[in-house]
Each structure stands twice: as C-alpha cells, then as structure tokens.
JSON list of C-alpha atoms in Angstrom, two decimals:
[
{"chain": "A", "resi": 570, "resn": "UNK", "atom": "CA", "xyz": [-47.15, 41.60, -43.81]},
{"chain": "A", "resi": 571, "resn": "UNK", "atom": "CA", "xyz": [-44.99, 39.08, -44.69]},
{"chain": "A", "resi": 572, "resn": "UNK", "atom": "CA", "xyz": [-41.09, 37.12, -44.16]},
{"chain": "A", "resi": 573, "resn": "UNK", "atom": "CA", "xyz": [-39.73, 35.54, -46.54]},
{"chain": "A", "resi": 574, "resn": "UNK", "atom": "CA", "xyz": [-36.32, 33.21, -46.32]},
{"chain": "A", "resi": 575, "resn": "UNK", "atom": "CA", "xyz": [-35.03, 31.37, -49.09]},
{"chain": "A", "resi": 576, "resn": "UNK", "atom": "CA", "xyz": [-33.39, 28.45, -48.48]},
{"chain": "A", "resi": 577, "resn": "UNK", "atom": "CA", "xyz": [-30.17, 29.85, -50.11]},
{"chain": "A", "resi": 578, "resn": "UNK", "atom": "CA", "xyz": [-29.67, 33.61, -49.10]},
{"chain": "A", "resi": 579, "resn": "UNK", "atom": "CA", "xyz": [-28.20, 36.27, -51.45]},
{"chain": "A", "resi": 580, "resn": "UNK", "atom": "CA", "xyz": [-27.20, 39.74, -50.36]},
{"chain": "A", "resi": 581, "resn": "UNK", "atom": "CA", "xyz": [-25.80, 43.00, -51.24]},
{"chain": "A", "resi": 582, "resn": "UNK", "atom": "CA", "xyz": [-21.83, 41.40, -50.70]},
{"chain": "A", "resi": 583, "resn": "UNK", "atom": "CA", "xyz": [-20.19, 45.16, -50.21]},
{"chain": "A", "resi": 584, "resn": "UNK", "atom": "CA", "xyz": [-22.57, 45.92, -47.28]},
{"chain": "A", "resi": 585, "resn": "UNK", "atom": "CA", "xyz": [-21.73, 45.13, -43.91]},
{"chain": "A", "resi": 586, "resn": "UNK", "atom": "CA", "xyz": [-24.27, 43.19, -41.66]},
{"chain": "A", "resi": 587, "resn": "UNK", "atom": "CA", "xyz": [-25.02, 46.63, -39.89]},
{"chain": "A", "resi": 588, "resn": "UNK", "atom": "CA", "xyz": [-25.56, 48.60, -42.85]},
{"chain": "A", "resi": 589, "resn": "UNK", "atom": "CA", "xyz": [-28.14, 45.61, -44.41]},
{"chain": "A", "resi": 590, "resn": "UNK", "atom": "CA", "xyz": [-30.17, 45.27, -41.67]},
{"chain": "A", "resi": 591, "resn": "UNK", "atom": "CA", "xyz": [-30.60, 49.76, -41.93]},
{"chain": "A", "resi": 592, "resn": "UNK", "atom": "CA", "xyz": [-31.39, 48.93, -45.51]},
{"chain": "A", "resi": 593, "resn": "UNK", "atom": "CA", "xyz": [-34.19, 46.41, -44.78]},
{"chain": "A", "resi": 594, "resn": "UNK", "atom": "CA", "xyz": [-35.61, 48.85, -41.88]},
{"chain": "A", "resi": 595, "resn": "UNK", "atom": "CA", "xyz": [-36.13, 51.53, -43.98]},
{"chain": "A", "resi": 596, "resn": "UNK", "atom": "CA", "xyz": [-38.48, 50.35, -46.24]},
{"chain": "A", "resi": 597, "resn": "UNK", "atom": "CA", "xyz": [-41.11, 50.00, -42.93]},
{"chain": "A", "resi": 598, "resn": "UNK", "atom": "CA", "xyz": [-42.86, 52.69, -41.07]},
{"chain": "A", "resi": 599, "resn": "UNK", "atom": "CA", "xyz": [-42.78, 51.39, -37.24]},
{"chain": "A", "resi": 600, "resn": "UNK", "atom": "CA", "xyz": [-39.50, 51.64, -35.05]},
{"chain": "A", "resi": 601, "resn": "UNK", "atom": "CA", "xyz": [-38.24, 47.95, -35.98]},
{"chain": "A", "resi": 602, "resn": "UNK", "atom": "CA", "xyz": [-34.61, 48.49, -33.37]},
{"chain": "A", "resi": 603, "resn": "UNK", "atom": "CA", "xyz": [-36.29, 46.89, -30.40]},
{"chain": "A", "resi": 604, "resn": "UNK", "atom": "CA", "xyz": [-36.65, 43.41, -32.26]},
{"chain": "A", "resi": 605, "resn": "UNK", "atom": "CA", "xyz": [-33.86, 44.01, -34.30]},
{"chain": "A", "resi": 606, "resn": "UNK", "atom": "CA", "xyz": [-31.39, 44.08, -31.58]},
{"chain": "A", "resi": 607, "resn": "UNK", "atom": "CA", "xyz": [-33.69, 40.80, -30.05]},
{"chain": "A", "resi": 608, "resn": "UNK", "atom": "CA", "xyz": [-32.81, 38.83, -32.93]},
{"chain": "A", "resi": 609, "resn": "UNK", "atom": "CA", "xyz": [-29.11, 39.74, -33.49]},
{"chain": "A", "resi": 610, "resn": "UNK", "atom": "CA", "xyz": [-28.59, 39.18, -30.16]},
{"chain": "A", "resi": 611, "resn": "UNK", "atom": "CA", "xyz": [-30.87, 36.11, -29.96]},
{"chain": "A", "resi": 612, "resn": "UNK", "atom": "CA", "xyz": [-28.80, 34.49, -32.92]},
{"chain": "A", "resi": 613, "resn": "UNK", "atom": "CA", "xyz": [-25.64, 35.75, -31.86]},
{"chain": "A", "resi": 614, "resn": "UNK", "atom": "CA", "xyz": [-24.49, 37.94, -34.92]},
{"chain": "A", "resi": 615, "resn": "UNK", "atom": "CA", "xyz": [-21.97, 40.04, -35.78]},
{"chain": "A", "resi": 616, "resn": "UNK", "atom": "CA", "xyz": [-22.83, 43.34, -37.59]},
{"chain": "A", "resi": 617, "resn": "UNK", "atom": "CA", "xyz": [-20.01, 45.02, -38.28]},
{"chain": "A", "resi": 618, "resn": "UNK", "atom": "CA", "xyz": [-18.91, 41.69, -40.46]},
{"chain": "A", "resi": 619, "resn": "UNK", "atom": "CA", "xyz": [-19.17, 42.08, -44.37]},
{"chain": "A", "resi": 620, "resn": "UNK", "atom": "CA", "xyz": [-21.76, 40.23, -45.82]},
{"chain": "A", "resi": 621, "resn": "UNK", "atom": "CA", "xyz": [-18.94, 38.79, -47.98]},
{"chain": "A", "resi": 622, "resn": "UNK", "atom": "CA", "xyz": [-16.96, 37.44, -45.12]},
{"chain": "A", "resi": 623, "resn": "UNK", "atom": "CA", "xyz": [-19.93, 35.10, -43.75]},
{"chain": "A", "resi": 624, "resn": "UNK", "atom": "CA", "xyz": [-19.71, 31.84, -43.03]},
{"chain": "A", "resi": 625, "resn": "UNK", "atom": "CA", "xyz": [-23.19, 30.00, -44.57]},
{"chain": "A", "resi": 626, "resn": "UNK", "atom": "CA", "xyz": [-24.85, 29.54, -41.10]},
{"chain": "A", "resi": 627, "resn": "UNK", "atom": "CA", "xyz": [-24.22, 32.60, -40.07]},
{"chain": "A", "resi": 628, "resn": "UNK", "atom": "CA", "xyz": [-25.38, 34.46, -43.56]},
{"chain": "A", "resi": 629, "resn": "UNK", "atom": "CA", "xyz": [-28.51, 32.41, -43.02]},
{"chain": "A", "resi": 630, "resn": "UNK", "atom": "CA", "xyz": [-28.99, 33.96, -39.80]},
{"chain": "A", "resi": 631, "resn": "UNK", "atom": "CA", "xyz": [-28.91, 37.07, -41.32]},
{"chain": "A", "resi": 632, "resn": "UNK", "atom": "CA", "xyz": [-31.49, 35.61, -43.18]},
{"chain": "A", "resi": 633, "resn": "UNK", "atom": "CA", "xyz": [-33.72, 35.02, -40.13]},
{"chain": "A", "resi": 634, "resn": "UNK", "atom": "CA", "xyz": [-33.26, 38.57, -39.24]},
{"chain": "A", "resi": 635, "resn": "UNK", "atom": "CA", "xyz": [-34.54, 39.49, -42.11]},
{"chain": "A", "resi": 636, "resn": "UNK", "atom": "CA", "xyz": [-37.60, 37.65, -42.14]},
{"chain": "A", "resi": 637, "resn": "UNK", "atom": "CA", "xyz": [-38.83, 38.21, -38.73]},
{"chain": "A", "resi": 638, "resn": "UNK", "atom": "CA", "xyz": [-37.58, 41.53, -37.82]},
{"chain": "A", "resi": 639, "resn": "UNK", "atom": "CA", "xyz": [-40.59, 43.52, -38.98]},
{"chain": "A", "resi": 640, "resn": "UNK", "atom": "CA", "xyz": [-43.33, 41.31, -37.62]},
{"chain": "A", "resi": 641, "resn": "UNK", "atom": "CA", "xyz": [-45.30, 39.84, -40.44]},
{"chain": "A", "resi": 642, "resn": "UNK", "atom": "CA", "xyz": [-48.35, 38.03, -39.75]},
{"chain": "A", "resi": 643, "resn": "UNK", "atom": "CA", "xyz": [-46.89, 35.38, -42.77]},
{"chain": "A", "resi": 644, "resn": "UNK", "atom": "CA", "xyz": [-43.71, 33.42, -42.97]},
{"chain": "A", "resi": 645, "resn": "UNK", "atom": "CA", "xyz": [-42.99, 31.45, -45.74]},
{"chain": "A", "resi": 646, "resn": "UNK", "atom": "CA", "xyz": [-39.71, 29.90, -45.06]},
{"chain": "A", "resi": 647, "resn": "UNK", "atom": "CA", "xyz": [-37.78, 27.53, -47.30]},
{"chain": "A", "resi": 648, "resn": "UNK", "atom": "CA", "xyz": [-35.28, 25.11, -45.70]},
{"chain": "A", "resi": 649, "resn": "UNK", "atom": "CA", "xyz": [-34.62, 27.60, -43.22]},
{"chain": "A", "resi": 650, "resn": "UNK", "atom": "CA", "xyz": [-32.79, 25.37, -41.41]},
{"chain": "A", "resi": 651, "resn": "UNK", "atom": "CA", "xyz": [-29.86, 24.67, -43.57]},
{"chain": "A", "resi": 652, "resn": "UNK", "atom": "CA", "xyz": [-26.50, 25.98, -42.15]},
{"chain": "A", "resi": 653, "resn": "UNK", "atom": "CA", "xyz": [-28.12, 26.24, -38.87]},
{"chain": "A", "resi": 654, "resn": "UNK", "atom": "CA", "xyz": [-25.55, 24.64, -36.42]},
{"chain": "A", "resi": 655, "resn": "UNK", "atom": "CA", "xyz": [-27.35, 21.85, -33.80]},
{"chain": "A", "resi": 656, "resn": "UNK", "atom": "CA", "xyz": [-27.94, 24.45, -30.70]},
{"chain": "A", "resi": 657, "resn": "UNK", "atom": "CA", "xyz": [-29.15, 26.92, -33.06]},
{"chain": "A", "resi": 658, "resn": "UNK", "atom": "CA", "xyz": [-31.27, 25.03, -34.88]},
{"chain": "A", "resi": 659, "resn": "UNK", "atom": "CA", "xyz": [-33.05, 24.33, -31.73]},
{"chain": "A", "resi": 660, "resn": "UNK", "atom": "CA", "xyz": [-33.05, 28.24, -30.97]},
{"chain": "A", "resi": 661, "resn": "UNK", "atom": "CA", "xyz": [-34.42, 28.71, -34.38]},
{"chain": "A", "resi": 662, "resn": "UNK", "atom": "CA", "xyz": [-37.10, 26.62, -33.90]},
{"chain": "A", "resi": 663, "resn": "UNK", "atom": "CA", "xyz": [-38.20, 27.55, -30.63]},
{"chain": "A", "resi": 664, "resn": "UNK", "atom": "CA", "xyz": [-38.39, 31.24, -32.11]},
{"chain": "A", "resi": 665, "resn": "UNK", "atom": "CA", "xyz": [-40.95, 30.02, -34.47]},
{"chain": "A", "resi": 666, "resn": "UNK", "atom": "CA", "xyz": [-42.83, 28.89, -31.97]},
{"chain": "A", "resi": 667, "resn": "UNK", "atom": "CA", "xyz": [-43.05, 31.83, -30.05]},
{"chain": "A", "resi": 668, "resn": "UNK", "atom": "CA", "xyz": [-44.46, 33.16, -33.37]},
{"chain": "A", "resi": 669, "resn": "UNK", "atom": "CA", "xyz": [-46.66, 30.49, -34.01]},
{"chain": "A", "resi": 670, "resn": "UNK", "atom": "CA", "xyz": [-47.54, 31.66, -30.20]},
{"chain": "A", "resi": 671, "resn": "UNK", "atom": "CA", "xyz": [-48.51, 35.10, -30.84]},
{"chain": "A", "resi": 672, "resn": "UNK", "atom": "CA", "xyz": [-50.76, 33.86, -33.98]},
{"chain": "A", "resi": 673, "resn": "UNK", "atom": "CA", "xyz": [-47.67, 34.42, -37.09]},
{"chain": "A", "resi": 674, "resn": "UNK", "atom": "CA", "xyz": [-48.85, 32.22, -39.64]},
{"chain": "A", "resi": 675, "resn": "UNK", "atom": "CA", "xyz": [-45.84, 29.61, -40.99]},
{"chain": "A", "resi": 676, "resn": "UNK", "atom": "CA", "xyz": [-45.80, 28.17, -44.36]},
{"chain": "A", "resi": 677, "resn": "UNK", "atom": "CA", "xyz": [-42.56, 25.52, -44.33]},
{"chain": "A", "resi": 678, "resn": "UNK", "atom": "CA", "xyz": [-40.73, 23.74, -46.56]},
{"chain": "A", "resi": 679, "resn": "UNK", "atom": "CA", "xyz": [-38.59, 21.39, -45.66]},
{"chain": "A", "resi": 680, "resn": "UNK", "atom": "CA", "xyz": [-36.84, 17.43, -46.99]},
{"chain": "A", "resi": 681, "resn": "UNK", "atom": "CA", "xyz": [-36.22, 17.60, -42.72]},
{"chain": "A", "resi": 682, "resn": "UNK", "atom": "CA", "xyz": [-39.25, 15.61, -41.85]},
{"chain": "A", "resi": 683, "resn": "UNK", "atom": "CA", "xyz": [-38.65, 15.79, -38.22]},
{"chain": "A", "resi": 684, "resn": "UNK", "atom": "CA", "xyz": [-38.58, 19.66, -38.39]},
{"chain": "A", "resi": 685, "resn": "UNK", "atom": "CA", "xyz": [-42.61, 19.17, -38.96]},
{"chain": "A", "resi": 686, "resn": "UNK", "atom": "CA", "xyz": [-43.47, 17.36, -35.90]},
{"chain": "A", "resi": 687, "resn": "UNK", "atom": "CA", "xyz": [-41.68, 20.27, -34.50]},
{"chain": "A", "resi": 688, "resn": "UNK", "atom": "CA", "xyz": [-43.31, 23.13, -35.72]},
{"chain": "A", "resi": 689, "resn": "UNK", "atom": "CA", "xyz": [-46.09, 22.53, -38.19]},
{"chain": "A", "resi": 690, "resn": "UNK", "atom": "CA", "xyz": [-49.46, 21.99, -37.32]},
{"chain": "A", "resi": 691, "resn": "UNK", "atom": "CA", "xyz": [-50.83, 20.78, -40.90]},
{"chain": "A", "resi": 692, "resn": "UNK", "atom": "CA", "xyz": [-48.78, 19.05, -42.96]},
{"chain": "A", "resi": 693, "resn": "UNK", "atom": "CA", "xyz": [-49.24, 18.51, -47.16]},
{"chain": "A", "resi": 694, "resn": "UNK", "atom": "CA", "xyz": [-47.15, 15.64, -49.23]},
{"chain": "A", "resi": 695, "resn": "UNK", "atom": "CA", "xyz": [-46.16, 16.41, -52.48]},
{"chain": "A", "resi": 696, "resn": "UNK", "atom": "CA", "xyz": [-45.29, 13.94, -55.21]},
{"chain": "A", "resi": 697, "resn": "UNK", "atom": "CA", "xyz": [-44.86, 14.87, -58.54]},
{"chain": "A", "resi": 698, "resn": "UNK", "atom": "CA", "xyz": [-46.30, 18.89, -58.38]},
{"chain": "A", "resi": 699, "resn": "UNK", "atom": "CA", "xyz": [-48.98, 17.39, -57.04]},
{"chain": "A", "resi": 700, "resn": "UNK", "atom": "CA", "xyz": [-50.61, 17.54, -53.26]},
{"chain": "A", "resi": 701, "resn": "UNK", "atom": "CA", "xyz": [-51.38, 14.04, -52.31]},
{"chain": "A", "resi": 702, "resn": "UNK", "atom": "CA", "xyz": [-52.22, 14.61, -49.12]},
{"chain": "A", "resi": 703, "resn": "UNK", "atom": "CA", "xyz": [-53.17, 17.25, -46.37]},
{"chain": "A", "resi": 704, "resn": "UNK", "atom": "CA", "xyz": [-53.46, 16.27, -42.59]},
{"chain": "A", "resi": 705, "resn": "UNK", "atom": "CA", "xyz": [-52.80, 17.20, -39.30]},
{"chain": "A", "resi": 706, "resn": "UNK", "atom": "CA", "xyz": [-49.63, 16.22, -38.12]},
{"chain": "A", "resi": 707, "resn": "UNK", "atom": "CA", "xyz": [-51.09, 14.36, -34.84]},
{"chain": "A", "resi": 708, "resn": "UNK", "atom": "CA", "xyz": [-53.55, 12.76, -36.99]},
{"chain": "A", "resi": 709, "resn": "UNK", "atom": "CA", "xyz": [-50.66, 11.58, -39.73]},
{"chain": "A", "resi": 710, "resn": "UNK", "atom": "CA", "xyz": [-49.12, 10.12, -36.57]},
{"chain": "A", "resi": 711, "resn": "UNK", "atom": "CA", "xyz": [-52.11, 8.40, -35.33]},
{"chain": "A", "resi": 712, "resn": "UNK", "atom": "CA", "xyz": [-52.45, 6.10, -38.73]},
{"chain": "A", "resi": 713, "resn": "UNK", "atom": "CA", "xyz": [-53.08, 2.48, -38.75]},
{"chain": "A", "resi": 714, "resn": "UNK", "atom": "CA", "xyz": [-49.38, 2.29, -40.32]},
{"chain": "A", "resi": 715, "resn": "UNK", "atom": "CA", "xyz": [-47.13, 0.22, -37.58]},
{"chain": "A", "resi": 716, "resn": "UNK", "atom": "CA", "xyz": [-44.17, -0.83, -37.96]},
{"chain": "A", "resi": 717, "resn": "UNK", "atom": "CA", "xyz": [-43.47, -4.59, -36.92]},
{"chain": "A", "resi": 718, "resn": "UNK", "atom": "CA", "xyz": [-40.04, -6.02, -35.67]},
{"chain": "A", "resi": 719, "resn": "UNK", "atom": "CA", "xyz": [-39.43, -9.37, -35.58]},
{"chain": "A", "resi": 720, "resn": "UNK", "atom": "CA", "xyz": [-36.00, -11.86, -34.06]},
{"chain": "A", "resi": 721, "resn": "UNK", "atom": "CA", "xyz": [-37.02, -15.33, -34.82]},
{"chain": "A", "resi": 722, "resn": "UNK", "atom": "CA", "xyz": [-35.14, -18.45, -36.22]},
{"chain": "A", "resi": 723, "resn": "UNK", "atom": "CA", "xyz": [-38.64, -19.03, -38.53]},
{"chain": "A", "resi": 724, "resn": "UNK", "atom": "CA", "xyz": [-38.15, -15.76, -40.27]},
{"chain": "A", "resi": 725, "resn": "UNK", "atom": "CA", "xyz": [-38.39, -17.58, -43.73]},
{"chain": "A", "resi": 726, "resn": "UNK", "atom": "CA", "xyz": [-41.43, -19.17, -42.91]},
{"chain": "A", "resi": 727, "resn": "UNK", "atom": "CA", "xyz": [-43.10, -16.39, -41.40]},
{"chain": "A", "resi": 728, "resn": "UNK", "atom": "CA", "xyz": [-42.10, -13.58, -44.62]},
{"chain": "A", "resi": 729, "resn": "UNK", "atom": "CA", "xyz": [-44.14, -17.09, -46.58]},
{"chain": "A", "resi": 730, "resn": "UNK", "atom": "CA", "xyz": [-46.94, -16.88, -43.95]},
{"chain": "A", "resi": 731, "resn": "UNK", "atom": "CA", "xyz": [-47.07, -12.92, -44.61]},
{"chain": "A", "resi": 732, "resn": "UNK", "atom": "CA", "xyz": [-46.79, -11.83, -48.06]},
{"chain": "A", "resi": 733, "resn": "UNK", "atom": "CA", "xyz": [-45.51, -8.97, -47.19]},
{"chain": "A", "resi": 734, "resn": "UNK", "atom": "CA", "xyz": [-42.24, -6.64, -47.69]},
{"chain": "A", "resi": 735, "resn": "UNK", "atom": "CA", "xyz": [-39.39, -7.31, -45.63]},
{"chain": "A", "resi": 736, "resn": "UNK", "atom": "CA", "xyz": [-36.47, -5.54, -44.70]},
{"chain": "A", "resi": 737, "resn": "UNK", "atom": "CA", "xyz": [-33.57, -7.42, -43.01]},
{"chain": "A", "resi": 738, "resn": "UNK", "atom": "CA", "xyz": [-31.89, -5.77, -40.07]},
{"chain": "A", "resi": 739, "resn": "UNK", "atom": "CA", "xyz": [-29.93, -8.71, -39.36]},
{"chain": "A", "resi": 740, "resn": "UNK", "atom": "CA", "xyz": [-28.88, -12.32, -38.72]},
{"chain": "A", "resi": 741, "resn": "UNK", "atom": "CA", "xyz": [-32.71, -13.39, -37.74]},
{"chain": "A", "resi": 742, "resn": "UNK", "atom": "CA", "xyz": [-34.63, -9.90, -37.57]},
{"chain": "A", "resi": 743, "resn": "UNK", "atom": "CA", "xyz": [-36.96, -8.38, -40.05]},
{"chain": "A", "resi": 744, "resn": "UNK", "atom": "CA", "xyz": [-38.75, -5.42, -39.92]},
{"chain": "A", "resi": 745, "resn": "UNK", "atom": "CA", "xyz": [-41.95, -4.57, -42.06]},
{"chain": "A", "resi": 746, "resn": "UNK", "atom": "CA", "xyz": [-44.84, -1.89, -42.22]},
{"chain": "A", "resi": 747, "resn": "UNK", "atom": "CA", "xyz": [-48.23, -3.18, -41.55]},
{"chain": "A", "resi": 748, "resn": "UNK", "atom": "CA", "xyz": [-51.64, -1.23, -41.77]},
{"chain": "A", "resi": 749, "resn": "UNK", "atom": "CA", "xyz": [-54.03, -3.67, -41.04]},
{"chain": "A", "resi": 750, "resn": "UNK", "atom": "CA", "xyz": [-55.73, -5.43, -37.83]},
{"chain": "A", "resi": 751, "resn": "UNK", "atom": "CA", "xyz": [-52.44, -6.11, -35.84]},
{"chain": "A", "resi": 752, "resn": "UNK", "atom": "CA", "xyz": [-54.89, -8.91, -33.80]},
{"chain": "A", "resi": 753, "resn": "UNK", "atom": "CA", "xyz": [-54.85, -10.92, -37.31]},
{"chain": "A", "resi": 754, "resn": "UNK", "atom": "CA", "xyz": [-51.32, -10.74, -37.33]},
{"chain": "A", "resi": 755, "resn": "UNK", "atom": "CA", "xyz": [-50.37, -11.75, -33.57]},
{"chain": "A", "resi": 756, "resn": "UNK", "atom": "CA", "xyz": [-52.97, -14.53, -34.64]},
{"chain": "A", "resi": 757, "resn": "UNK", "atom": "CA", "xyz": [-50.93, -16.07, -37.50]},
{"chain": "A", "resi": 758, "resn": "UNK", "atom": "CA", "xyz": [-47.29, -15.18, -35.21]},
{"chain": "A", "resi": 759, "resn": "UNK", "atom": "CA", "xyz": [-48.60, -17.74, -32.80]},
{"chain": "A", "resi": 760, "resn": "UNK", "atom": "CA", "xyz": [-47.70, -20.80, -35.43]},
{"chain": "A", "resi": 761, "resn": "UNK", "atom": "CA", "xyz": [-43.85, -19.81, -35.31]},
{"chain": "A", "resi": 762, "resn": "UNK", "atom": "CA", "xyz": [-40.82, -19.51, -32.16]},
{"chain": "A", "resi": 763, "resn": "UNK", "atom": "CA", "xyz": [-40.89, -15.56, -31.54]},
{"chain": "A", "resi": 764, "resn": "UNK", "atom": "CA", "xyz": [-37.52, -14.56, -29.80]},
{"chain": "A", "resi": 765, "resn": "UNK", "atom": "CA", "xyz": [-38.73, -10.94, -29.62]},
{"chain": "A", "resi": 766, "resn": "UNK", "atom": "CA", "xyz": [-41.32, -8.67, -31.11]},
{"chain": "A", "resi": 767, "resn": "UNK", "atom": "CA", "xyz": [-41.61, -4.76, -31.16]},
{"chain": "A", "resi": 768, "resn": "UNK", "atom": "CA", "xyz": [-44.94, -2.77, -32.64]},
{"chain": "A", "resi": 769, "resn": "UNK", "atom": "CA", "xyz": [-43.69, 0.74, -33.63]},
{"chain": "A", "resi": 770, "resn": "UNK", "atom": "CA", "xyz": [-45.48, 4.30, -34.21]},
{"chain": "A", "resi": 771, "resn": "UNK", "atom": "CA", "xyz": [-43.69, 5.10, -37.71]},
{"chain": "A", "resi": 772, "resn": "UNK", "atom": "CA", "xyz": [-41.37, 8.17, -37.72]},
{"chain": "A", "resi": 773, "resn": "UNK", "atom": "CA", "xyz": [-42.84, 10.83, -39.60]},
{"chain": "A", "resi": 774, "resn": "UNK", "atom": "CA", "xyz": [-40.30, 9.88, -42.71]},
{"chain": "A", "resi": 775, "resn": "UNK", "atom": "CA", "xyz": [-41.94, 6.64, -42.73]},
{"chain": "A", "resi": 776, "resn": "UNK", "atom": "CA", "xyz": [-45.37, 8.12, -42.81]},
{"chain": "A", "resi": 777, "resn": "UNK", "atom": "CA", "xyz": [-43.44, 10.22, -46.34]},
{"chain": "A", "resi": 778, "resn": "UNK", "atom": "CA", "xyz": [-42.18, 7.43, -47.76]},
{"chain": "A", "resi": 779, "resn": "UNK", "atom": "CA", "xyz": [-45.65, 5.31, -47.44]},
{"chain": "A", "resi": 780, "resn": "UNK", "atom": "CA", "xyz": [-47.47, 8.19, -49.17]},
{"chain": "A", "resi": 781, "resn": "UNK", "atom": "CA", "xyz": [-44.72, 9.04, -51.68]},
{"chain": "A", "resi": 782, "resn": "UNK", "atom": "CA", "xyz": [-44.30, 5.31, -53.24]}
]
C-alpha cells in the first residue's frame, strides 16, 4: 500500500538495475512489468547498469521506480527531487500528478518551497519539531502578507514614517513585507515623491520565512 523514497537512496551495490527492480517485484502478488517498463522508460534508465556505477540522479531514479512501481495508494517521499536534472524534475513532477490524479495520496518533504505550489494541496510549517501551521496552499497564498517595493529619493523619511523592516535593493529602493490595510499605507505614501511602487503576492518562501521567524 505504500512508496517510500528517501531522500538519499541506498541499494544492494553488486546488483544490476535489472536484477533490483526483479528483487522489488517479487515481494508483490499482481503482474507489476506493465508499469515497470512505464517508468524505466518514462525516466529514461538503464537496467543492465550496476547499481554501483550510477550517477546520483540517475540512482534516484531508480529510486522513483521503486516507489511507484507497485501502485500504492501512499507516497511518502523525502526530497525526492534531489539529483533530479531540470527536464526531469519537471517529468517527475508531472508523474505525481498523474497520481495525485488517480487519488495516490502524497506526503512531501521538501526545503524546495516552490515544489509545493506544484504538487501539494495542504501544506504544514515546521519550526522546531513542532507544526506551526497547516493550510491550504491557495489559501497560504491568499494572506494579507504583501510585499511592498518602493524607488524614491525620500526613502529615509518614509522607513521614519513606517516603522517597519527594510531591506535595501539598491541606490533609492526598499522593499518590505506588510500585512495590514495597504489603503493606510498608500495614505501615509502620499506625503513623500514616489518614483515607482510595486504591491507583490509573496513567493511561497516568503510565506516560510514569515511563519518560521
């Protein structure tokens, strides 16, 4: 019932890829060859390489194989990501949702924040070995947090006016998180010279970071 991938994989080094995957099928009942030549295909692996002769991408895609190649109705993935190359990372993650599709359930863990816009639909914070918080990602995005960029010669006198955290990006431009009525803010903007001003969604690291401080 369920797939498990650990975020660093360890196999049997004297089998071949071939001979690992036969191992892993035999401890299940059902015909698993159909999705087992899906995935190696899918992922683009080698099976008549050693496991000892893999590269770390590709022994995580072993990994992968692994994991989903029996059809468990559970995935609990750690950093599954790591060693992935860019193009397939994005074929990774579009095979978890095709799972997510046909109703797998996915528990991941991942420091690649972005990865859980991606995939997750729930997302928990930890800080300290403790759970802080546990939303929905779309709701986590639709937080009063903003982020508010500012180019103006009265910089000084408007981080004064504010009281609030700033973070220089530059000769004239700050750039600070704000959670509260942005209205009240334009309001007290309108006493300086404002060469530019940009209201931001936070990135999903942000959203981290304003939780975990």
């Amino acid at each position: 019932m369920i797939g498990y991938l650990p975020s660093e994989v360890f196999l049997y080094e004297d089998m071949s890829v071939k001979q690992m995957l036969d191992y892993h099928a035999s401890f299940f009942k059902e015909d698993l060859s159909e999705r087992r030549k899906e995935l190696v295909k899918l992922l683009n692996v080698d099976e008549k390489k050693k496991i000892e002769d893999l590269s770390l991408g590709n022994l995580k895609k072993v990994g992968i194989i692994l994991a989903l190649m029996h059809n468990p109705k559970l995935l609990i993935l750690d950093e599954p990501s790591s060693g992935l190359d860019p193009i397939m990372q994005q074929t990774f993650y579009e095979l978890l949702l095709q799972e997510k599709a046909k109703g797998t359930t996915i528990i991941y863990s991942t420091h690649i924040l972005s990865e859980v816009s991606k995939i997750c639909d729930r997302v928990g914070i930890i800080k300290d070995s403790h759970l802080v918080k546990i939303e929905d990602v779309d709701s986590l995005n639709n937080n009063r947090l903003t982020f508010i960029k500012i180019t103006s010669a009265d910089n000084e006198k408007i981080k004064e006016a504010l009281d609030l955290e700033t973070y220089e990006l530059g000769k004239n431009t700050i750039r600070f998180k704000y959670d509260k009525d942005v209205n009240s803010l334009l309001r007290v903007l309108t006493n300086f010279n404002i060469d530019r001003i940009l209201i931001e969604e936070p990135t999903i690291e942000e959203i981290f970071m304003h939780y975990y401080r």
